[in-house]
Coordinates of C-alpha atoms and ligand atoms in Angstrom, one line a residue:
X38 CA 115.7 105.4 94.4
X39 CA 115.1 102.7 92.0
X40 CA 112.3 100.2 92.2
X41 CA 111.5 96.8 91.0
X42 CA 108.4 94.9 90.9
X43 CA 108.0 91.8 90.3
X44 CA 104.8 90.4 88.2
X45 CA 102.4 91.1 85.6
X46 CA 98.7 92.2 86.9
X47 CA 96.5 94.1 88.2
X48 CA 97.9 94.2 91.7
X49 CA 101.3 95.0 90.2
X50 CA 100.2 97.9 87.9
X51 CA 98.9 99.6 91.3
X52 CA 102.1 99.0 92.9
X53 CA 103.9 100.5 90.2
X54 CA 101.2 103.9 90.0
X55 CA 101.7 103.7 93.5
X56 CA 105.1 103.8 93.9
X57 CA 105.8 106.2 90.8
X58 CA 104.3 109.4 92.7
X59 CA 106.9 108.8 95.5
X60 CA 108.9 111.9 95.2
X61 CA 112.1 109.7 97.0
X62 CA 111.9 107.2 93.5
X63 CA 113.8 107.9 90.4
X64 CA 112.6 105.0 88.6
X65 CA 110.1 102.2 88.6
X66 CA 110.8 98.7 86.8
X67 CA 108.0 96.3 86.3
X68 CA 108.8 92.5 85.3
X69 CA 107.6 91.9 82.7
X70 CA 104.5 93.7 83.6
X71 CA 101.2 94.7 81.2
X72 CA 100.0 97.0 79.0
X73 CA 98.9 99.2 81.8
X74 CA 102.6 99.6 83.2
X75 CA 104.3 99.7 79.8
X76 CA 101.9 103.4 79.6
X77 CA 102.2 104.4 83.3
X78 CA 104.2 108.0 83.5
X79 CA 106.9 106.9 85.2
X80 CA 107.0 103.3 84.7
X81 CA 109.3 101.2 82.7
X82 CA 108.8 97.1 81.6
X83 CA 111.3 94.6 81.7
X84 CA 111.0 91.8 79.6
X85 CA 111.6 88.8 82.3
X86 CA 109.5 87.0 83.7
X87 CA 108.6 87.4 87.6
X88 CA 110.2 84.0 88.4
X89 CA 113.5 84.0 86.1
X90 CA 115.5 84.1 89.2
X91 CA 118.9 84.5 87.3
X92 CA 117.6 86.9 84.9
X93 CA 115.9 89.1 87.7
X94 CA 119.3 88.9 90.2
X95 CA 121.2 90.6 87.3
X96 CA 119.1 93.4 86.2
X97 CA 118.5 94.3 89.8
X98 CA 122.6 94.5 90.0
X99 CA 123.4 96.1 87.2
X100 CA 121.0 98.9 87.6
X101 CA 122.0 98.8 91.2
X102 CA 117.6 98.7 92.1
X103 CA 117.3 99.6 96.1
X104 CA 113.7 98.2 96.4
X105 CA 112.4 94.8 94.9
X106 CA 108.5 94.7 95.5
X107 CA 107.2 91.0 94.7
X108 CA 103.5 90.7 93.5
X109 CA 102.9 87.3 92.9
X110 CA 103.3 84.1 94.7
X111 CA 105.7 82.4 91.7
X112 CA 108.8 84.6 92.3
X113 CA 108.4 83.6 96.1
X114 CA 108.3 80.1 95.8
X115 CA 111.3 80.2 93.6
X116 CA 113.3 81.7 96.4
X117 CA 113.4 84.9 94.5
X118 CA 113.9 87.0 98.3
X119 CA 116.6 84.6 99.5
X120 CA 118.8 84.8 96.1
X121 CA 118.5 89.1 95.8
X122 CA 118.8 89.1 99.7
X123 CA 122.3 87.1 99.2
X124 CA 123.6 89.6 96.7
X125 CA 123.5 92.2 99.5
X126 CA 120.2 94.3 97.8
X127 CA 116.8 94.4 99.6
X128 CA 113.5 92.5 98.4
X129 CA 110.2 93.3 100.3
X130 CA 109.0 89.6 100.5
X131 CA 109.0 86.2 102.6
X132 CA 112.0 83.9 102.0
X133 CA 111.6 80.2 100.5
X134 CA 110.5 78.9 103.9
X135 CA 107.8 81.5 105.4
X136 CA 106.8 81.6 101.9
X137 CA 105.5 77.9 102.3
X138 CA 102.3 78.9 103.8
X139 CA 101.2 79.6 100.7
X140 CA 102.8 77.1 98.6
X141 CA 101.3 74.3 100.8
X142 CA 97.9 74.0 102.5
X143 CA 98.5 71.0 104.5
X144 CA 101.6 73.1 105.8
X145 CA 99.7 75.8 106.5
X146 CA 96.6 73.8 108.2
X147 CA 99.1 72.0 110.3
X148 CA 100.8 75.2 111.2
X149 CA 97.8 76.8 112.3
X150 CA 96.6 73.4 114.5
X151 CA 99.5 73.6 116.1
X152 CA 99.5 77.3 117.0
X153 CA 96.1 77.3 118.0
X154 CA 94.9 79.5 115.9
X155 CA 91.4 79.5 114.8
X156 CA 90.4 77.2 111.4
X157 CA 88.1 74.4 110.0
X158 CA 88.6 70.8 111.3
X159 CA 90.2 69.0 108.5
X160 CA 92.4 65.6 107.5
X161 CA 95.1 65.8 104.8
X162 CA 95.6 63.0 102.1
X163 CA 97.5 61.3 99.6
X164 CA 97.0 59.0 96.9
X165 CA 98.3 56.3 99.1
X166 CA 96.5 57.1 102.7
X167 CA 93.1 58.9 100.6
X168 CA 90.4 57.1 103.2
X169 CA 87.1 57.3 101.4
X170 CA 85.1 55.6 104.4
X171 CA 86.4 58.5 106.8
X172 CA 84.9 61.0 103.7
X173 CA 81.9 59.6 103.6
X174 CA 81.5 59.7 107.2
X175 CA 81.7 63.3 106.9
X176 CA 79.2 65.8 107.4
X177 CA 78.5 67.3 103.2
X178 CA 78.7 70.1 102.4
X179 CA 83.0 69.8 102.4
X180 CA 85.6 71.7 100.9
X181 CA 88.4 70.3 99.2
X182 CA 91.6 71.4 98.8
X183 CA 94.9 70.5 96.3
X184 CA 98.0 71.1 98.7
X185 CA 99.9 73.2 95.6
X186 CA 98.9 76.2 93.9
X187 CA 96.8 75.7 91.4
X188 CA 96.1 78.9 89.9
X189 CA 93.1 79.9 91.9
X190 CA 91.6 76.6 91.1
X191 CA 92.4 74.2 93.4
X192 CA 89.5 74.6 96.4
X193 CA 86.2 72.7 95.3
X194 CA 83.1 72.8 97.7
X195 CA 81.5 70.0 97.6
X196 CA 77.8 69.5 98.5
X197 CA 78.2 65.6 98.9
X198 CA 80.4 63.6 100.6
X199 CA 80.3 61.3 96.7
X200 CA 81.3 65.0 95.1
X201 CA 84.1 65.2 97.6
X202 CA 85.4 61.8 97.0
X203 CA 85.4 62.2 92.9
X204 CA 86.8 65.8 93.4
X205 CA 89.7 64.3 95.3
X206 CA 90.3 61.2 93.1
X207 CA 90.2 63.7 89.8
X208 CA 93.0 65.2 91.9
X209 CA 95.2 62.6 93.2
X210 CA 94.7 61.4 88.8
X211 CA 96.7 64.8 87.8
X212 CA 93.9 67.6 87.5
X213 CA 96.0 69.9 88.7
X214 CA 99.5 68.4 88.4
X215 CA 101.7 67.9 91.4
X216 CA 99.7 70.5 93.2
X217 CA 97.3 68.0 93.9
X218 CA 99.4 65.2 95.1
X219 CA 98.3 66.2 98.6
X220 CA 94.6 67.0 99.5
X221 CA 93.2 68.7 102.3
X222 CA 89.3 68.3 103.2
X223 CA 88.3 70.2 105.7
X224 CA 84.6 71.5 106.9
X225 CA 82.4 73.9 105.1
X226 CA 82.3 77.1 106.9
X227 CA 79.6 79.7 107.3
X228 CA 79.8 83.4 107.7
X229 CA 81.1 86.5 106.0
X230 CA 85.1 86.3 104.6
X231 CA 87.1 89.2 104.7
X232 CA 90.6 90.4 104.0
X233 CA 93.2 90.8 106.3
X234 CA 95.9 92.2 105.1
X235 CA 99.3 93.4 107.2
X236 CA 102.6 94.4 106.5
X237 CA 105.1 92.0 108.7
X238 CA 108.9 92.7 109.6
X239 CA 109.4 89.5 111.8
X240 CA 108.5 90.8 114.4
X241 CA 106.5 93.7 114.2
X242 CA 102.7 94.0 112.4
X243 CA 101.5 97.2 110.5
X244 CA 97.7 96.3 109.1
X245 CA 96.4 97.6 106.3
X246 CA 92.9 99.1 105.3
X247 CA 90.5 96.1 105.4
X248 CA 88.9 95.0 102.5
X249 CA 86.2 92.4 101.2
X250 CA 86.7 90.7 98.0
X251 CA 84.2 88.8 94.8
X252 CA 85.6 85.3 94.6
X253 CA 82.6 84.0 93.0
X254 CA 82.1 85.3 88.9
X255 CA 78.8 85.9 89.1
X256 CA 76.1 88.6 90.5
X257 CA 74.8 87.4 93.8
X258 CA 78.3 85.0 94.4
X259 CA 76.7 82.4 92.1
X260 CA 78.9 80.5 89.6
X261 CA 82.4 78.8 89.7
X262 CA 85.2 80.3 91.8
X263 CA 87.6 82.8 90.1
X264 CA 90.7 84.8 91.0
X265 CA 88.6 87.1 92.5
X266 CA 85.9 89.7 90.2
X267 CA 86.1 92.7 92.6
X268 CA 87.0 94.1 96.1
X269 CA 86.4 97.2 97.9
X270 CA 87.8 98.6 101.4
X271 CA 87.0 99.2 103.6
X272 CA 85.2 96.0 104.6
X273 CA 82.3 96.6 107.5
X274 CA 82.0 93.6 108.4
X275 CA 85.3 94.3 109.7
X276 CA 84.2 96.7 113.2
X277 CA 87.4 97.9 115.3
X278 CA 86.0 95.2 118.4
X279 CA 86.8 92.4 115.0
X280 CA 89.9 93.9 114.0
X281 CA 91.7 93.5 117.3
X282 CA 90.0 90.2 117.7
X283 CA 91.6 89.1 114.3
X284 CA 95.3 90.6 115.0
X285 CA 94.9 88.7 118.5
X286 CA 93.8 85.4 117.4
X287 CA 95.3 85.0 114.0
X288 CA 98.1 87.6 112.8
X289 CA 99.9 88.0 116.3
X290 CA 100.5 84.1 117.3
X291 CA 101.1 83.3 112.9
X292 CA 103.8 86.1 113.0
X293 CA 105.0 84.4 116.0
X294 CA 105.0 81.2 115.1
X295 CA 106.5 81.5 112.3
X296 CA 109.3 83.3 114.0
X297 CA 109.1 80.7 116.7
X298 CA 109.6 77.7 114.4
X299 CA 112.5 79.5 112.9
X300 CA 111.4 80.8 109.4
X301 CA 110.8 84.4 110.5
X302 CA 108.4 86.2 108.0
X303 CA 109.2 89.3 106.1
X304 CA 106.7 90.9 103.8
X305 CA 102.7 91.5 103.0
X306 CA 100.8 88.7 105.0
X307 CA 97.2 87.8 103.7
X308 CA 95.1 86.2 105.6
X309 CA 91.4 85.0 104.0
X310 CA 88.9 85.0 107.6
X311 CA 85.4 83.5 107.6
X312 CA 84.4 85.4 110.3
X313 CA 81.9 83.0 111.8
X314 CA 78.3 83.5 113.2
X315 CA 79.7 83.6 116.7
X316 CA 82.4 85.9 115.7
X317 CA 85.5 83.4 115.2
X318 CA 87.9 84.5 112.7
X319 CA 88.6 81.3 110.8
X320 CA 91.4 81.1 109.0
X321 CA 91.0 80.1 105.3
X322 CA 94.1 80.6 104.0
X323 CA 97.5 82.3 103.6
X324 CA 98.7 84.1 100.9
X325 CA 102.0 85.3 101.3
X326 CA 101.7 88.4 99.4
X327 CA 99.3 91.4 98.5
X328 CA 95.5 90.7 97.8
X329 CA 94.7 91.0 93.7
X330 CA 92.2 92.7 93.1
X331 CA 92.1 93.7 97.1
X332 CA 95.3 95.8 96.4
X333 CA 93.5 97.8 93.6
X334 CA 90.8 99.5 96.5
X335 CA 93.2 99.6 99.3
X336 CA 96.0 101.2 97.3
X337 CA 93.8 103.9 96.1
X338 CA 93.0 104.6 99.9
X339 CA 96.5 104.7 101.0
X340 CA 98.3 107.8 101.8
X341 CA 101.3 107.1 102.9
X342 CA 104.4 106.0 101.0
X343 CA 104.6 102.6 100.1
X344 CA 108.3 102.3 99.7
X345 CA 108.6 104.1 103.0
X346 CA 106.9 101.5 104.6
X347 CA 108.5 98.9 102.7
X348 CA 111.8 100.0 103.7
X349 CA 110.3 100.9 107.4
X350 CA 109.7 96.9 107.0
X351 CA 113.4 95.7 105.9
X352 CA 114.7 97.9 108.4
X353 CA 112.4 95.9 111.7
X354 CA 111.2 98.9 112.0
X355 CA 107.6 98.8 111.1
X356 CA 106.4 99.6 115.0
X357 CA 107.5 103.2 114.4
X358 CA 105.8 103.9 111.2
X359 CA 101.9 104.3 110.4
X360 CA 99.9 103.9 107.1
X361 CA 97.6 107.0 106.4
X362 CA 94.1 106.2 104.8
X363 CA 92.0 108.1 102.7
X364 CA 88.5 107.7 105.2
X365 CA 86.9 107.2 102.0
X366 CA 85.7 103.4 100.5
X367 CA 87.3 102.6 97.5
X368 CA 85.3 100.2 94.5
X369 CA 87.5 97.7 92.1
X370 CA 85.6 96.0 89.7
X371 CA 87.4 93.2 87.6
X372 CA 86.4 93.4 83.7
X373 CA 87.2 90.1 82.4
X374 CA 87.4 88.2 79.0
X375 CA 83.8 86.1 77.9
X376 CA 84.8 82.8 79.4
X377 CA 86.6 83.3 81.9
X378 CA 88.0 81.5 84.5
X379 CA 87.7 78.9 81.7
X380 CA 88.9 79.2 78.4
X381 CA 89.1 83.3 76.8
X382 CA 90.2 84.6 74.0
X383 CA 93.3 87.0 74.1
X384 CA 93.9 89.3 71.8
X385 CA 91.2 91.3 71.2
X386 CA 91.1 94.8 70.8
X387 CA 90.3 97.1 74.1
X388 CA 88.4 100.4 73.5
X389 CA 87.4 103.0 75.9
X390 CA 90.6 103.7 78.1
X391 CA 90.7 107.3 76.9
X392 CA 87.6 108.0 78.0
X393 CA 87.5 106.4 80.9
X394 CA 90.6 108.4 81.7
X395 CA 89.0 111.4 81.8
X396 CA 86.9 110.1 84.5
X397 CA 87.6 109.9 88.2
X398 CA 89.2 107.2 89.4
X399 CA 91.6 105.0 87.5
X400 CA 91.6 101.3 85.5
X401 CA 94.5 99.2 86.8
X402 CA 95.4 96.8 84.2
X403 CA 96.0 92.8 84.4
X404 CA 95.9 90.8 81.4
X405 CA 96.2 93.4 79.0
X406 CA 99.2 93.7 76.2
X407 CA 100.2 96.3 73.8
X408 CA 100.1 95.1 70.3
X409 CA 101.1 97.5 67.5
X410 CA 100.4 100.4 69.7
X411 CA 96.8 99.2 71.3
X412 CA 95.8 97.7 74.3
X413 CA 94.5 94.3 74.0
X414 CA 93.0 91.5 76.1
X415 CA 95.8 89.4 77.2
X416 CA 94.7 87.2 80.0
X417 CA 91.1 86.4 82.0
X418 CA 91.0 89.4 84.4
X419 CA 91.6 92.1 81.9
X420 CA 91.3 95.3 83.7
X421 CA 90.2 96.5 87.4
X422 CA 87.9 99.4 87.7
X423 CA 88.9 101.0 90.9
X424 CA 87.2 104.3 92.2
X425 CA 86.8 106.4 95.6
X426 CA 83.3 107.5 96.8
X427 CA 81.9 109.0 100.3
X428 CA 80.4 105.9 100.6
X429 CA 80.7 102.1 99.2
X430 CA 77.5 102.7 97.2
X431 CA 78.9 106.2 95.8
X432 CA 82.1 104.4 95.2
X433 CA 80.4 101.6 93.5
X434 CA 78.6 104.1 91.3
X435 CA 82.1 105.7 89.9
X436 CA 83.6 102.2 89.5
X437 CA 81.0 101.1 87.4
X438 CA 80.8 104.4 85.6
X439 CA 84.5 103.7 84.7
X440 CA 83.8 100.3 83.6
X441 CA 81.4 101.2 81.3
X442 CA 83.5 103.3 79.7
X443 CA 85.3 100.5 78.4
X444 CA 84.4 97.7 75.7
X445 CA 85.8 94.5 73.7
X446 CA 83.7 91.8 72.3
X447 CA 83.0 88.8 75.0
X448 CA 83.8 91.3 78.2
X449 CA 82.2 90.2 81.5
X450 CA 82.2 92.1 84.3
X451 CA 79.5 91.6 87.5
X452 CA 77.1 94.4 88.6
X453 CA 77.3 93.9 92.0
X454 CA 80.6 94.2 93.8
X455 CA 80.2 95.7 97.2
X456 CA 76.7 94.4 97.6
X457 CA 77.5 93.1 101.4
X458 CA 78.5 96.5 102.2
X459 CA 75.8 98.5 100.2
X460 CA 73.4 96.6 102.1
X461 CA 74.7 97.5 105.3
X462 CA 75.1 100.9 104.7
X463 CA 71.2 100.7 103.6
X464 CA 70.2 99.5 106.6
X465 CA 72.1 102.1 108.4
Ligands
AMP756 P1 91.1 79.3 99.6 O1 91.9 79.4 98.4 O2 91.4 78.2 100.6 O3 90.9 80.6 100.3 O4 89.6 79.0 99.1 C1 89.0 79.8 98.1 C2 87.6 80.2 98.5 O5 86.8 79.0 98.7 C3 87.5 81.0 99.8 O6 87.7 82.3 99.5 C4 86.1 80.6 100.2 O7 85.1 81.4 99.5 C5 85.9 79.2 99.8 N1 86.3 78.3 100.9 C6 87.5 77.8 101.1 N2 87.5 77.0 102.2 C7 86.2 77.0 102.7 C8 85.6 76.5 103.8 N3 86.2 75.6 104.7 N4 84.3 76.7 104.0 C9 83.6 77.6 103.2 N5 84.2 78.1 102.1 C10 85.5 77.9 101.9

């Protein structure tokens, strides 16, 4: 079979190494993918990018492709499922409308009121109804939220209610474009977050390995929010008594009431949880597609065939299939350009990948390019470290021996991913 997938980073190179030592695929087609896909065995780029509709529809006809894969959220929100489901070819991914629980957070906070299921208290604003008297009656700290997506960007804690009122005005003024026409402010939530990742056919759920991730870019989860600096699975924090909790309270009433309210969903569902000191599993958001860098670790667990499942999934079949885990933890540790999530350079010469080649494990690529034969820095997450150990400190240990492998001038990296885990496993 032919495959497709849609996207350009780090989560997408895995998919494509993933689905390239499926013995059922002949081909693998990444748009417009990286550096790390253009030298995959096995993998081939296509120069469009992951949200040219048109373009995408007719390469995926003419070379007849039986398996779309989306990575990013773009593609999703540009209807990219609907338009390749139309034209009678299958695309593992949420249509236009499921796919909204991403796009918007009011949506998704007044989808998740009105399902019952567990999230912060919050009140959603525009320019026109923002109420800064009900803000400063708030209790800081506060979180808020542009409705749109904003590159990773859009979410500001706020440790005054005067921070939380500037934050939204500097919003509502254009900070982030449309995407922040609509605000949500909810209440800052304690606890641990986690990953919750499932595979969803519209009816039926198959989870995935749990995994944690690194939002913060700093050692000790200190410093401004990023698109995430590293992720390991599983996540501990995680125990089988909080797993069925979280399928019971969040995954199993979203998938059906999504189905309920008539936009039945169809592909990876991500759910961010703050599990709470009580144990609640607060929802934090949706992402209507695979975790990056969460899919780096959890792919490099995963046994099973991915496009099996995927086309277990198209088929609403996904209750008679199971995903098969490596038992051990897996490590990814984001290396990312001097700067970064502010302005980076790009362009900058990356050395190191041979040798770190040789070692185990493997360094999924992101924003990386080929230029004139070498692999340069082409984005602010540059590469994922992602290794396997008996343990999440031993796996820790071969990520970062992998990482430091690998050089370019202003790279950044943090010393510390897994530290929640490391430090349960010493206390064990
Ligand atoms: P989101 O894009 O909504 O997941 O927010 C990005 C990150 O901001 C989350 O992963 C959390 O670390 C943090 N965050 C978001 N909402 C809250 C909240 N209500 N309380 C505490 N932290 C939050």
């Amino acid at each position: 079979m032919k495959v497709l997938i849609l996207g350009s980073g780090g989560r997408e190179h895995a998919f494509a190494w993933k689905v390239a030592q499926s013995n059922r695929v002949d081909a693998v087609f990444v748009a417009p993918g990286n550096a790390g896909t253009a030298l995959e065995a096995g993998v081939e780029n296509v120069d469009i990018a992951a949200d040219d509709v048109p373009a995408l529809l007719e390469f995926a006809k003419r070379e007849c492709i039986d398996l779309t894969i989306v990575g990013p959220e773009a593609p999703l929100v540009a209807r990219v499922t609907d338009a390749i489901a139309a034209a009678g070819l299958r695309c593992f991914g949420p249509r236009k409308l499921a796919a909204r629980l991403e796009g918007s957070k009011a949506f998704t906070k007044e989808f998740l009121k009105r399902h019952g299921i567990p999230t912060a208290a919050y009140a959603t604003f525009t320019k026109a109804t923002f109420d800064r008297a009900w803000v400063t009656g708030q209790q800081a700290p506060l979180v808020v939220k542009a409705d749109g997506l904003a590159a990773g960007k859009g979410v500001i804690i706020c440790a005054t209610t005067q921070e939380a009122i500037e934050s939204a005005e500097a919003m509502f003024s254009g900070q982030f474009g449309s995407a922040g026409n609509t605000v949500v402010i909810e209440e800052f939530l304690e606890g641990e977050e986690a990953s919750f990742i499932v595979m969803v056919d519209g009816e039926h759920i198959l989870p995935l390995a749990t995994s944690q991730d690194h939002k913060r870019r700093d050692d000790g989860d200190r410093g401004p929010n990023t698109g995430g600096m590293g992720a390991y699975s599983p996540a501990p924090v995680v125990t089988p008594a909080m797993h069925d909790r979280i399928m019971r309270e969040v995954i199993e009433p979203t998938v059906r009431g999504l189905s309920s309210d008539g936009t039945p969903y169809t592909g990876f569902l991500y759910a961010g949880i703050m599990i709470a000191p009580d144990g609640t599993p607060n929802v934090l958001e949706f992402n209507c597609r695979f975790g990056d860098p969460e899919t780096q670790p959890i792919l490099l667990r995963l046994e099973s065939d991915l496009t099996e499942l995927c086309d277990a999934a198209l088929d609403r079949r996904l209750h008679e299939v199971t995903a098969k885990w490596d038992p051990r933890a897996a490590v990814g540790v984001v290396l990312a350009a001097g700067g970064y999530p502010d302005a980076y350079d790009k362009g900058d010469v990356i050395e190191g990948l041979a040798e770190a080649a040789q070692l185990p494990g493997k360094v999924f690529h992101a924003g990386t390019k080929l230029i004139d034969r070498e692999v340069t820095t082409n984005g602010g997450r540059v590469l994922c470290a992602t290794a396997l150990g008996n343990s999440v400190s031993e796996a820790q240990r071969a990520a970062y021996a992998l990482a430091d492998t690998i050089r370019w001038k202003g790279i950044q990296y943090r010393r510390d991913i897994g530290h929640r885990a490391i430090a349960r496993e010493r206390q064990a």
